[in-house]
Short mmCIF file of C-alpha atoms and ligand atoms in Angstrom, two decimals:
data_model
loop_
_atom_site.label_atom_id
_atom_site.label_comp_id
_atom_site.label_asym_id
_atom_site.label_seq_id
_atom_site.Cartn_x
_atom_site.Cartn_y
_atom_site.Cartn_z
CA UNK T 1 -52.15 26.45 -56.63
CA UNK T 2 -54.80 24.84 -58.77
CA UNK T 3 -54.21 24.48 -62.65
CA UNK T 4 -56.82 24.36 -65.51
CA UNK T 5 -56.94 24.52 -68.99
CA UNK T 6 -59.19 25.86 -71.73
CA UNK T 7 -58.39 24.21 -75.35
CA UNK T 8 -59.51 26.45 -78.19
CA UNK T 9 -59.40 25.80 -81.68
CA UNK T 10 -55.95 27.44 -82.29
CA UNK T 11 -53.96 27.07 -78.64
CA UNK T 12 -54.18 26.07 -74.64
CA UNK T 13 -54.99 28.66 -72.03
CA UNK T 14 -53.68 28.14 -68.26
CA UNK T 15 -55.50 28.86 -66.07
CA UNK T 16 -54.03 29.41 -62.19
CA UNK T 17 -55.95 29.91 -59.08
CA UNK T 18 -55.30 30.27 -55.17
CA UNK T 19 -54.91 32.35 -52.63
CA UNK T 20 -51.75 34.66 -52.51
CA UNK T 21 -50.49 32.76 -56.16
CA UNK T 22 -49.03 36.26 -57.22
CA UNK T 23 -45.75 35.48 -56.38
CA UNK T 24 -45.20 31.76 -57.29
CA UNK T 25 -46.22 32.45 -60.66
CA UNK T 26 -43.53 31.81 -63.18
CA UNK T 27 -44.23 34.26 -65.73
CA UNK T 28 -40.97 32.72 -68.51
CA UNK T 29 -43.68 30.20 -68.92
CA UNK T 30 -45.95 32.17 -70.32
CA UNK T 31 -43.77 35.23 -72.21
CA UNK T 32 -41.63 34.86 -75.38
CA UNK T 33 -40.19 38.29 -75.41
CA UNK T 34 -38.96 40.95 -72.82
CA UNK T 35 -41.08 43.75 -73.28
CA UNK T 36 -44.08 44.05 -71.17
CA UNK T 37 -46.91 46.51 -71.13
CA UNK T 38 -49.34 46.14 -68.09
CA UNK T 39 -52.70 47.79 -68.43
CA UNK T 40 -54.60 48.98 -65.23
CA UNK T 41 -56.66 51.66 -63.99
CA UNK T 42 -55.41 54.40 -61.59
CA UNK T 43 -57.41 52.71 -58.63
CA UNK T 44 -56.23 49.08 -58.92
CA UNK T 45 -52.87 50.22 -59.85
CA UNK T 46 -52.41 51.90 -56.88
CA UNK T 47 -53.51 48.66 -54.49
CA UNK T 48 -51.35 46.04 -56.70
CA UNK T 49 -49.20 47.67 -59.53
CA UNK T 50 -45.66 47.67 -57.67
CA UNK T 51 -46.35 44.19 -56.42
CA UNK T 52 -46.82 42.72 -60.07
CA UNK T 53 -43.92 45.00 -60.93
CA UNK T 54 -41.67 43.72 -58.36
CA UNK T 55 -42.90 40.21 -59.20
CA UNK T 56 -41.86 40.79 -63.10
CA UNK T 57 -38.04 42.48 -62.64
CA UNK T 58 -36.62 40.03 -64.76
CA UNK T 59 -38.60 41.82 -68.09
CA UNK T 60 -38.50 45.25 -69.37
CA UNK T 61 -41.88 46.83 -67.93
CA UNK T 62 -44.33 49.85 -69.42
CA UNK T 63 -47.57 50.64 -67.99
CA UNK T 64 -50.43 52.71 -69.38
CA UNK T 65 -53.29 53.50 -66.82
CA UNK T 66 -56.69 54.50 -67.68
CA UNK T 67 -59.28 56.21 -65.58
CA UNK T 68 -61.56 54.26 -63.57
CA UNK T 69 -64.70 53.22 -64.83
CA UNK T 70 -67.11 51.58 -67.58
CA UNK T 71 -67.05 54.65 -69.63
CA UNK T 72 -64.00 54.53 -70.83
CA UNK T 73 -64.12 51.25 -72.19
CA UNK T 74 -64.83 52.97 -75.19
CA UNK T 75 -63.23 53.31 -78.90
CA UNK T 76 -61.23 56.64 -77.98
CA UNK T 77 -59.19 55.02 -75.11
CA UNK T 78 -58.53 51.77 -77.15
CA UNK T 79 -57.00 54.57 -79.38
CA UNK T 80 -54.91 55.85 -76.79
CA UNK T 81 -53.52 52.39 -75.95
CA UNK T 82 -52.57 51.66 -79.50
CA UNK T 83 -51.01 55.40 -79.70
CA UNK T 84 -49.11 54.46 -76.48
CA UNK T 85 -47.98 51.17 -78.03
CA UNK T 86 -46.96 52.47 -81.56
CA UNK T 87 -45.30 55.50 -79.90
CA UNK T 88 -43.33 52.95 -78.08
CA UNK T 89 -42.00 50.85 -80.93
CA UNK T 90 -43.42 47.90 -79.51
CA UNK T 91 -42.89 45.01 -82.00
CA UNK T 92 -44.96 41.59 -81.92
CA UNK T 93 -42.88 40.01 -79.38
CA UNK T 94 -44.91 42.82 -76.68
CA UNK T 95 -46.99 40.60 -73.71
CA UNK T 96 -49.71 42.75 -72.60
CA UNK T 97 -50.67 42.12 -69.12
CA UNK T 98 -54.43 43.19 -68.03
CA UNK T 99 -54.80 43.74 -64.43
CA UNK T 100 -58.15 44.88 -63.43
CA UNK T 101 -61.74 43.66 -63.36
CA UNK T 102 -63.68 43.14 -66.47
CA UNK T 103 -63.58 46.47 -67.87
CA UNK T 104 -59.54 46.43 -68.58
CA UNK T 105 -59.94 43.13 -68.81
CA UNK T 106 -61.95 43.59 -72.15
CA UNK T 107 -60.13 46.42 -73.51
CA UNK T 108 -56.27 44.59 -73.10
CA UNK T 109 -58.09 42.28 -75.22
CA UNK T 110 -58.82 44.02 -77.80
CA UNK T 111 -55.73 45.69 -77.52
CA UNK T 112 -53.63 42.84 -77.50
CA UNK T 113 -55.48 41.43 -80.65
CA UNK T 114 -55.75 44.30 -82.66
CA UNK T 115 -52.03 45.95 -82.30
CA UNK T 116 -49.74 44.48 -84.85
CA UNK T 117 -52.36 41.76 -85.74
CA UNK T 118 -52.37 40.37 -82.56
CA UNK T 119 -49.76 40.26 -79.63
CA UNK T 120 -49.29 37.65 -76.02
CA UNK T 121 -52.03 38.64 -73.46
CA UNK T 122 -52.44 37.78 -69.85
CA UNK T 123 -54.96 38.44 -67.69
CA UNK T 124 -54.68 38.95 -63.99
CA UNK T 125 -58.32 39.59 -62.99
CA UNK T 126 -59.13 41.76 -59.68
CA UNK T 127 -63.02 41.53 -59.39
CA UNK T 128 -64.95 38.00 -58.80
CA UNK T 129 -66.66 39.31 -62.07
CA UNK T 130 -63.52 39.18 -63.77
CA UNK T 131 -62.37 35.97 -62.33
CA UNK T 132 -65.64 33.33 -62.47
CA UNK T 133 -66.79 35.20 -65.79
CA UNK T 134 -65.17 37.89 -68.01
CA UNK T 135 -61.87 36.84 -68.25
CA UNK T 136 -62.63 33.60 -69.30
CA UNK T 137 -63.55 32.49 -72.87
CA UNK T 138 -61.91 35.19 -75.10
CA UNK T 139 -64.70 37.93 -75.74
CA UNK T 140 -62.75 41.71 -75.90
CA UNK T 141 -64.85 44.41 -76.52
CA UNK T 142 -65.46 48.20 -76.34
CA UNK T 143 -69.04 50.01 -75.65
CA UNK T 144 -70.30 52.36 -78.77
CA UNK T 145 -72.19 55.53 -78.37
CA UNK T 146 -74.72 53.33 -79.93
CA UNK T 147 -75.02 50.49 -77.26
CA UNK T 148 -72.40 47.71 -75.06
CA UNK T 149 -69.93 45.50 -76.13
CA UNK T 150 -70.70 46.44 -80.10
CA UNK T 151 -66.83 46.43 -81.22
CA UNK T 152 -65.49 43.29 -80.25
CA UNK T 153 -63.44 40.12 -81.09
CA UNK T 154 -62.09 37.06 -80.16
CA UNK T 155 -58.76 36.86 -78.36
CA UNK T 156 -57.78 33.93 -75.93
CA UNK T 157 -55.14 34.94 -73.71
CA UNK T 158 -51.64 32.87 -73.10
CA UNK T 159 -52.25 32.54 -69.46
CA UNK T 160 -55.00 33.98 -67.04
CA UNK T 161 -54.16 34.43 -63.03
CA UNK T 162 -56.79 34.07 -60.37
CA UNK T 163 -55.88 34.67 -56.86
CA UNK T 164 -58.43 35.56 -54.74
CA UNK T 165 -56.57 37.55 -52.35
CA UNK T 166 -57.32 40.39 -54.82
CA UNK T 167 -60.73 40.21 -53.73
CA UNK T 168 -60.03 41.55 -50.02
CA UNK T 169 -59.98 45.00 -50.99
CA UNK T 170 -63.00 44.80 -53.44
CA UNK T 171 -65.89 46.58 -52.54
CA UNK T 172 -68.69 44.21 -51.16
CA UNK T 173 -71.40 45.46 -53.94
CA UNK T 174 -68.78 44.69 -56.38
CA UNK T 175 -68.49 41.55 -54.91
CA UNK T 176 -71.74 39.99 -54.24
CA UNK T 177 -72.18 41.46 -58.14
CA UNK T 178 -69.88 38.87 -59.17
CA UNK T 179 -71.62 36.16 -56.62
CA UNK T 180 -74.54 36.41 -59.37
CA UNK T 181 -72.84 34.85 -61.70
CA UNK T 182 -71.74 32.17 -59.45
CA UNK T 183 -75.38 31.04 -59.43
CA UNK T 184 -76.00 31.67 -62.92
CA UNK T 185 -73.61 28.41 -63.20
CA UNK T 186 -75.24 26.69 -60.72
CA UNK T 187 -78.28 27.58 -62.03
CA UNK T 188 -78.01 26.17 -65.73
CA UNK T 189 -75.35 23.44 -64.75
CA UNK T 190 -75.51 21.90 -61.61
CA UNK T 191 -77.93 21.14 -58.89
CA UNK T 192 -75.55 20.08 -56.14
CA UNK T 193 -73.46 22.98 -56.45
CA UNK T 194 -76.67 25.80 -56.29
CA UNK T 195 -77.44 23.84 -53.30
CA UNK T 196 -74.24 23.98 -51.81
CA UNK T 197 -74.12 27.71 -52.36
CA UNK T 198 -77.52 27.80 -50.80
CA UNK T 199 -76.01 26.23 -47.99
CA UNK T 200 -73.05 27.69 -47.56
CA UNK T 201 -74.17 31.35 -48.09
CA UNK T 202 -72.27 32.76 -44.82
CA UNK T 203 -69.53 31.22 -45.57
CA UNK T 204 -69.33 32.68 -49.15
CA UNK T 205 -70.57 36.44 -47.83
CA UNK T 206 -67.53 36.09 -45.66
CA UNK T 207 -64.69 35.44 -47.88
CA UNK T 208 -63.89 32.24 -46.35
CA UNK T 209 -60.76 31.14 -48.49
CA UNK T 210 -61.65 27.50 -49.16
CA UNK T 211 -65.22 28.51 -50.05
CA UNK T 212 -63.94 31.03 -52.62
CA UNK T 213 -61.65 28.59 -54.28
CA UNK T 214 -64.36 26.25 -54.58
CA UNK T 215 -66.93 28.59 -55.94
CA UNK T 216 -63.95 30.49 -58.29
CA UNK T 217 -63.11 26.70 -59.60
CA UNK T 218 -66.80 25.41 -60.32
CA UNK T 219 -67.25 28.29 -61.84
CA UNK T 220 -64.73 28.35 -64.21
CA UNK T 221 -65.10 24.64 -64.70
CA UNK T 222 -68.62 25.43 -65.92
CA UNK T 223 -67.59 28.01 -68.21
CA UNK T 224 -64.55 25.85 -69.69
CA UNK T 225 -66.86 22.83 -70.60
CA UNK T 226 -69.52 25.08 -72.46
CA UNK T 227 -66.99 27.43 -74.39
CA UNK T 228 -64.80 24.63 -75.41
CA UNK T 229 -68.09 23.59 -77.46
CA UNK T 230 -68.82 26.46 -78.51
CA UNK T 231 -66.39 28.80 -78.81
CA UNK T 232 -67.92 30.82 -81.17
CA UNK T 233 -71.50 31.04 -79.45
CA UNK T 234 -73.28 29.49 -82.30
CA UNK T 235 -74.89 27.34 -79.68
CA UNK T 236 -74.78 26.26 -76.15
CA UNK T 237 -72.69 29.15 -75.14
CA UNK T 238 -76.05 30.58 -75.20
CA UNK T 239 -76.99 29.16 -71.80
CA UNK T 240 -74.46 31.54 -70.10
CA UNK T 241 -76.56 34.48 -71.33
CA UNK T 242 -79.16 32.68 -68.54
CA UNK T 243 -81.05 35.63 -66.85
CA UNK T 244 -79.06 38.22 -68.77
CA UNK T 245 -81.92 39.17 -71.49
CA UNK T 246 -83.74 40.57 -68.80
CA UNK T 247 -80.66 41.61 -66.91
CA UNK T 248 -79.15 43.57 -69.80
CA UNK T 249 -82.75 45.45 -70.45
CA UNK T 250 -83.03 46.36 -66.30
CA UNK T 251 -79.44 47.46 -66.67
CA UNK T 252 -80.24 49.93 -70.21
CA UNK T 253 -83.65 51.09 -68.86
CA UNK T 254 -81.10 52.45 -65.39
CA UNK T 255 -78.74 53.83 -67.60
CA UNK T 256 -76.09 51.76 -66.10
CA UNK T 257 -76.88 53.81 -62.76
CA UNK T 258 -77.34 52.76 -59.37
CA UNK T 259 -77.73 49.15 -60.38
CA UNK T 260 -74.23 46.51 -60.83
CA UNK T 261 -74.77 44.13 -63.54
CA UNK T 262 -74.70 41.35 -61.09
CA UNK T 263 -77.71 42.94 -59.42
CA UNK T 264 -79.50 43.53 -63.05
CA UNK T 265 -78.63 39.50 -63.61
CA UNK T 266 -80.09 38.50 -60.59
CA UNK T 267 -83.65 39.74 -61.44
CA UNK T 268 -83.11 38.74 -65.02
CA UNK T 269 -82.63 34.55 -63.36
CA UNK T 270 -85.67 35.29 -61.08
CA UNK T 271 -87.97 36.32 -64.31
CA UNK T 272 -86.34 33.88 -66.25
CA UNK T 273 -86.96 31.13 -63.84
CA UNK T 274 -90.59 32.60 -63.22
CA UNK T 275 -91.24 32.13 -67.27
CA UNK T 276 -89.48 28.93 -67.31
CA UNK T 277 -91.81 27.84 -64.67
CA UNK T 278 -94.92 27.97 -66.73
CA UNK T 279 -93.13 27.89 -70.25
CA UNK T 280 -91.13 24.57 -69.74
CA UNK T 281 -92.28 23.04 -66.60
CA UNK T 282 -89.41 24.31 -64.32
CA UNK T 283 -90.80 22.75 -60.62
CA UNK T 284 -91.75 24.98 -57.58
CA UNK T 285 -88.85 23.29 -55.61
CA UNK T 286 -86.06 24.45 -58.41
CA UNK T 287 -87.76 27.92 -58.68
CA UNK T 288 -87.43 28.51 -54.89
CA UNK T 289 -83.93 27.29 -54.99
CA UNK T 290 -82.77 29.85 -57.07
CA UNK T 291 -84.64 32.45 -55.73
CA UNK T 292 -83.46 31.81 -52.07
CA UNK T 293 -80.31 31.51 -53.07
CA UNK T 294 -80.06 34.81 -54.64
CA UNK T 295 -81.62 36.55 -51.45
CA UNK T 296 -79.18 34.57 -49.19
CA UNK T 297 -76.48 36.03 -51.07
CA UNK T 298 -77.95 39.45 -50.36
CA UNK T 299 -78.87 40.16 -54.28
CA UNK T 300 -81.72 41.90 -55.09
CA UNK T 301 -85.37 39.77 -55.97
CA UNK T 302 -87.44 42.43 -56.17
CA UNK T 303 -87.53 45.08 -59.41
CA UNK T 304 -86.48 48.46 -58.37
CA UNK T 305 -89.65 50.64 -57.57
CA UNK T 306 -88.46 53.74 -59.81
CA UNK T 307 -88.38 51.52 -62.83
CA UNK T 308 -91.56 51.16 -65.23
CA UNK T 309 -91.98 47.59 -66.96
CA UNK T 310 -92.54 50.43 -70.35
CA UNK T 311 -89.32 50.93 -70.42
CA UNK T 312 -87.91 47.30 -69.67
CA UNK T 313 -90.20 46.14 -72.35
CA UNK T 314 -88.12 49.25 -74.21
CA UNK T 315 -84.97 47.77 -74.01
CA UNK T 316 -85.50 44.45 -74.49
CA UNK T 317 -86.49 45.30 -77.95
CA UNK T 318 -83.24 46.75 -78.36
CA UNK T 319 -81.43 43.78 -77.25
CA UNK T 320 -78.48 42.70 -79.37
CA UNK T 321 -79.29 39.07 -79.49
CA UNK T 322 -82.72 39.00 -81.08
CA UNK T 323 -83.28 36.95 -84.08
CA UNK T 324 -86.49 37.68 -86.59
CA UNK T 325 -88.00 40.39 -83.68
CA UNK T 326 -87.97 38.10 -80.63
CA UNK T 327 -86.47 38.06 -78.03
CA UNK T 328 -84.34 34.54 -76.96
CA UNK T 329 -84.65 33.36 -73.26
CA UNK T 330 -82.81 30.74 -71.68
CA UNK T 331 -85.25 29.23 -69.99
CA UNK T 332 -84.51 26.08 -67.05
CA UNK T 333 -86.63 22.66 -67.58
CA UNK T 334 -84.81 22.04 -64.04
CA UNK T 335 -82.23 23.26 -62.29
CA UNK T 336 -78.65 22.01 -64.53
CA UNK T 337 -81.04 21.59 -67.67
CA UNK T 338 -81.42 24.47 -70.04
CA UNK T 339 -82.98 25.33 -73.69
CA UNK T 340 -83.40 28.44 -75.86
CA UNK T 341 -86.88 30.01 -76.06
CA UNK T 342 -88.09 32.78 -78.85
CA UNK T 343 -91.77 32.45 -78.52
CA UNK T 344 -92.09 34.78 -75.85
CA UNK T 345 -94.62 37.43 -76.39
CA UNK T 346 -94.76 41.08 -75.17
CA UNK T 347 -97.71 41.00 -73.61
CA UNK T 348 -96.50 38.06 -71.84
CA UNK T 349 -93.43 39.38 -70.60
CA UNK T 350 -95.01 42.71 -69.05
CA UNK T 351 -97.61 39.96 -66.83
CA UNK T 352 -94.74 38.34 -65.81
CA UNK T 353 -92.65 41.55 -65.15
CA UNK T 354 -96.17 43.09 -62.96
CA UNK T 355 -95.58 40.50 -60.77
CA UNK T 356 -92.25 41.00 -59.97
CA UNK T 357 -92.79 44.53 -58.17
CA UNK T 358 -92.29 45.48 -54.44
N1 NAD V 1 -65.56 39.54 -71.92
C1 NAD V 1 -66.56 38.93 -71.32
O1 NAD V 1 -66.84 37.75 -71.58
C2 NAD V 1 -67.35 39.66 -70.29
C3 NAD V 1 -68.25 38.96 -69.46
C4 NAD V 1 -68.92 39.66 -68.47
C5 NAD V 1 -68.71 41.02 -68.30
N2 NAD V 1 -67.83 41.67 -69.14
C6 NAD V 1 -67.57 43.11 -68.96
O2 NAD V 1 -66.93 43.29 -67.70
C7 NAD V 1 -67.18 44.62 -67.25
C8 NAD V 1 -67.55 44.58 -65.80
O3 NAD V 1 -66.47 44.02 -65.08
P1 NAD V 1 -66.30 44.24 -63.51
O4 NAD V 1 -67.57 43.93 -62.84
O5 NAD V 1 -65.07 43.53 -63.12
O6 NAD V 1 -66.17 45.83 -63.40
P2 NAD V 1 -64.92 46.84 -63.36
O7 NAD V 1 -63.81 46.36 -64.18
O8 NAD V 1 -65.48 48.18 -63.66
O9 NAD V 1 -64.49 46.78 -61.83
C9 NAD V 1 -65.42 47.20 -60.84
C10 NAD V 1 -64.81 48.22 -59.88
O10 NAD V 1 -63.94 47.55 -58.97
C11 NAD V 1 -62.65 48.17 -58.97
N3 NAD V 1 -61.71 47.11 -58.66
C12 NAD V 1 -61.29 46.11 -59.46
N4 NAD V 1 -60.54 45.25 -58.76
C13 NAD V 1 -60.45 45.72 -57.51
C14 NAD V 1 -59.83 45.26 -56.32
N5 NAD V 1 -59.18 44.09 -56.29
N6 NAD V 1 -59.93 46.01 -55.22
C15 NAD V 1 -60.63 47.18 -55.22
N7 NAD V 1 -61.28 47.64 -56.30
C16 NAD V 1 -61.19 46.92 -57.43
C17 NAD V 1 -62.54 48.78 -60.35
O11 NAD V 1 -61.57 49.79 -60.39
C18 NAD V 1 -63.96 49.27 -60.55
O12 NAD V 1 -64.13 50.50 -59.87
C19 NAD V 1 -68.27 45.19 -68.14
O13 NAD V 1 -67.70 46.10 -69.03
C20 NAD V 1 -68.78 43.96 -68.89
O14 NAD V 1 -69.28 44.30 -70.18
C21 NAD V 1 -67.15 41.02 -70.10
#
């Protein structure tokens, strides 16, 4: 089992990873109280919910499962866990345990932050998403009729559990989804790694167990060193949001259909890179690198022919993180070397995105 810690301004998170860590965990070190409420979904609870039960016998459990799927990370089923919680007579000595991919994930958050002012949280993530990315770094949120990820806050969690033998029953879309990300870090923070992912590709696709660990604990390496900057994303944290300008405006203009984020995020580094390219000198060689890499991994680097660059262009004028009507790009200078760009025009972005069809 491999330890790591994130320090934030106000406490330590520990981070544990391995293969088949479930069991060795010793969860006293990480609860105050007794009472434990573990939030899952119907589908992961039935792969994994007795184990973690089992596993926890020593503390009083409740569970509250929510149906599978984005849409209900939404304002009316954070309502229902509070309801659950107050109905309960939970007091502020409640641990709430998330066990799912990034979806519970973000709602235990908010849960746990919101309820009473703020109770213990642990995450156990499921999906590679949730492990190398969303369960990291202490974003919670729910979706709004209005748009994603609009009511959110801040809320590190005591502990957070990675064991990738989760991952054998995740779907392989879901998967490679999370993979994305994976080079996203490479990608903005470290040559030798993309090309070792490059490299290694089969090994990755396969599930191979020392591969994942060392992918899993790059990853959250990178993400470690540029929240505990930037917590608040007033700066560098920026850099993660590499290829997810365009990403997020692919994934609105599908409706969130027929596309996973990680496959929405993988075009979005491709465009970025393509801009970056001309914009701040990214080389041929680094462009190629992260382009290969992605198609090695069996992500998509070609926009989806249904799609019209109108309504692309659409959403990225919706996008949340605009400042004074432009859109900011993190753009590469190399591969490991990133900066912020807003001077990107429209009529720009619609060449770039007319030479990105199939
Ligand atoms: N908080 C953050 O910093 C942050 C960062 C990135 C993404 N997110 C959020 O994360 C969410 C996406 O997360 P996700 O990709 O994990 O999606 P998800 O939580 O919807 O999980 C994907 C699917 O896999 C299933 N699943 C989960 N674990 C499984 C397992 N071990 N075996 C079989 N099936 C399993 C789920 O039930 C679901 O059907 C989005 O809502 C996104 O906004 C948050």
């Amino acid at each position: 089992m491999n330890r790591l810690s994130l320090k934030t301004e106000n406490q330590k998170v520990t981070i544990l990873t391995g293969n088949k860590i479930l069991n060795k965990i010793n969860f006293k070190n990480f609860i105050n109280g007794n009472d434990i409420c573990i939030l899952s979904n119907s589908k992961i609870a039935k792969l994994y919910l007795q184990q973690l039960k089992k596993k926890l016998n020593n503390f009083k459990i409740n569970t509250f499962l929510i149906p599978d799927g984005e849409k209900y990370k939404s304002v009316n089923i954070l309502n229902k866990i509070h309801d659950h919680l107050i109905k309960n007579k939970f007091d502020r000595h409640l641990t709430i345990i998330a066990l799912g991919g990034g979806v519970i994930g973000d709602l235990a958050g908010l849960a746990a932050d919101t309820f009473l002012r703020g109770v213990n949280l642990i995450h156990i993530p499921t999906t590679l998403l949730a492990q190398v990315d969303s369960s990291i770094g202490g974003k919670t949120g729910v979706n709004h009729r209005l748009g994603k990820n609009l009511i959110g806050t801040f809320k590190h969690p005591s502990a957070i559990i990675i064991d990738i033998n989760f991952l054998k029953t995740l779907p392989d879309k879901q998967f490679k989804s999370g993979l994305a990300e994976v080079i996203k870090y490479g990608a903005i923070s470290n040559r030798s790694f993309l090309n070792w992912v490059n490299k290694n590709s089969n090994k990755i696709l396969n599930q191979n167990t020392d591969s994942l660990l060392k992918i899993i604990n790059f990853s959250i390496k990178a993400k470690i060193k540029i929240v505990e900057l930037d917590e608040r994303e007033s700066g560098v944290r920026a850099y993660l949001n590499f290829g997810h300008t365009f990403g997020h405006a692919i994934e609105s203009a599908k409706n969130y259909k027929g596309i996973l984020h990680g496959e929405a995020i993988s075009l979005g580094m491709i465009l970025a890179a393509a801009i970056s390219m001309e914009k701040t000198n990214l080389s041929l060689e680094d462009f190629n690198l992260i382009e290969e890499t992605i198609r090695k991994i069996k992500l998509p680097t070609n926009l989806p022919k249904n799609l019209s660059k109108s309504k692309i262009i659409k959403y990225l004028q919706y996008d949340k993180k605009k400042k004074l009507g432009r859109n900011n790009f993190i753009l590469l200078k190399s591969v490991g070397s990133c900066c912020v760009s807003n001077t990107i025009t429209t009529k720009y972005l619609i060449d770039i995105l007319d030479s990105f069809r199939n």
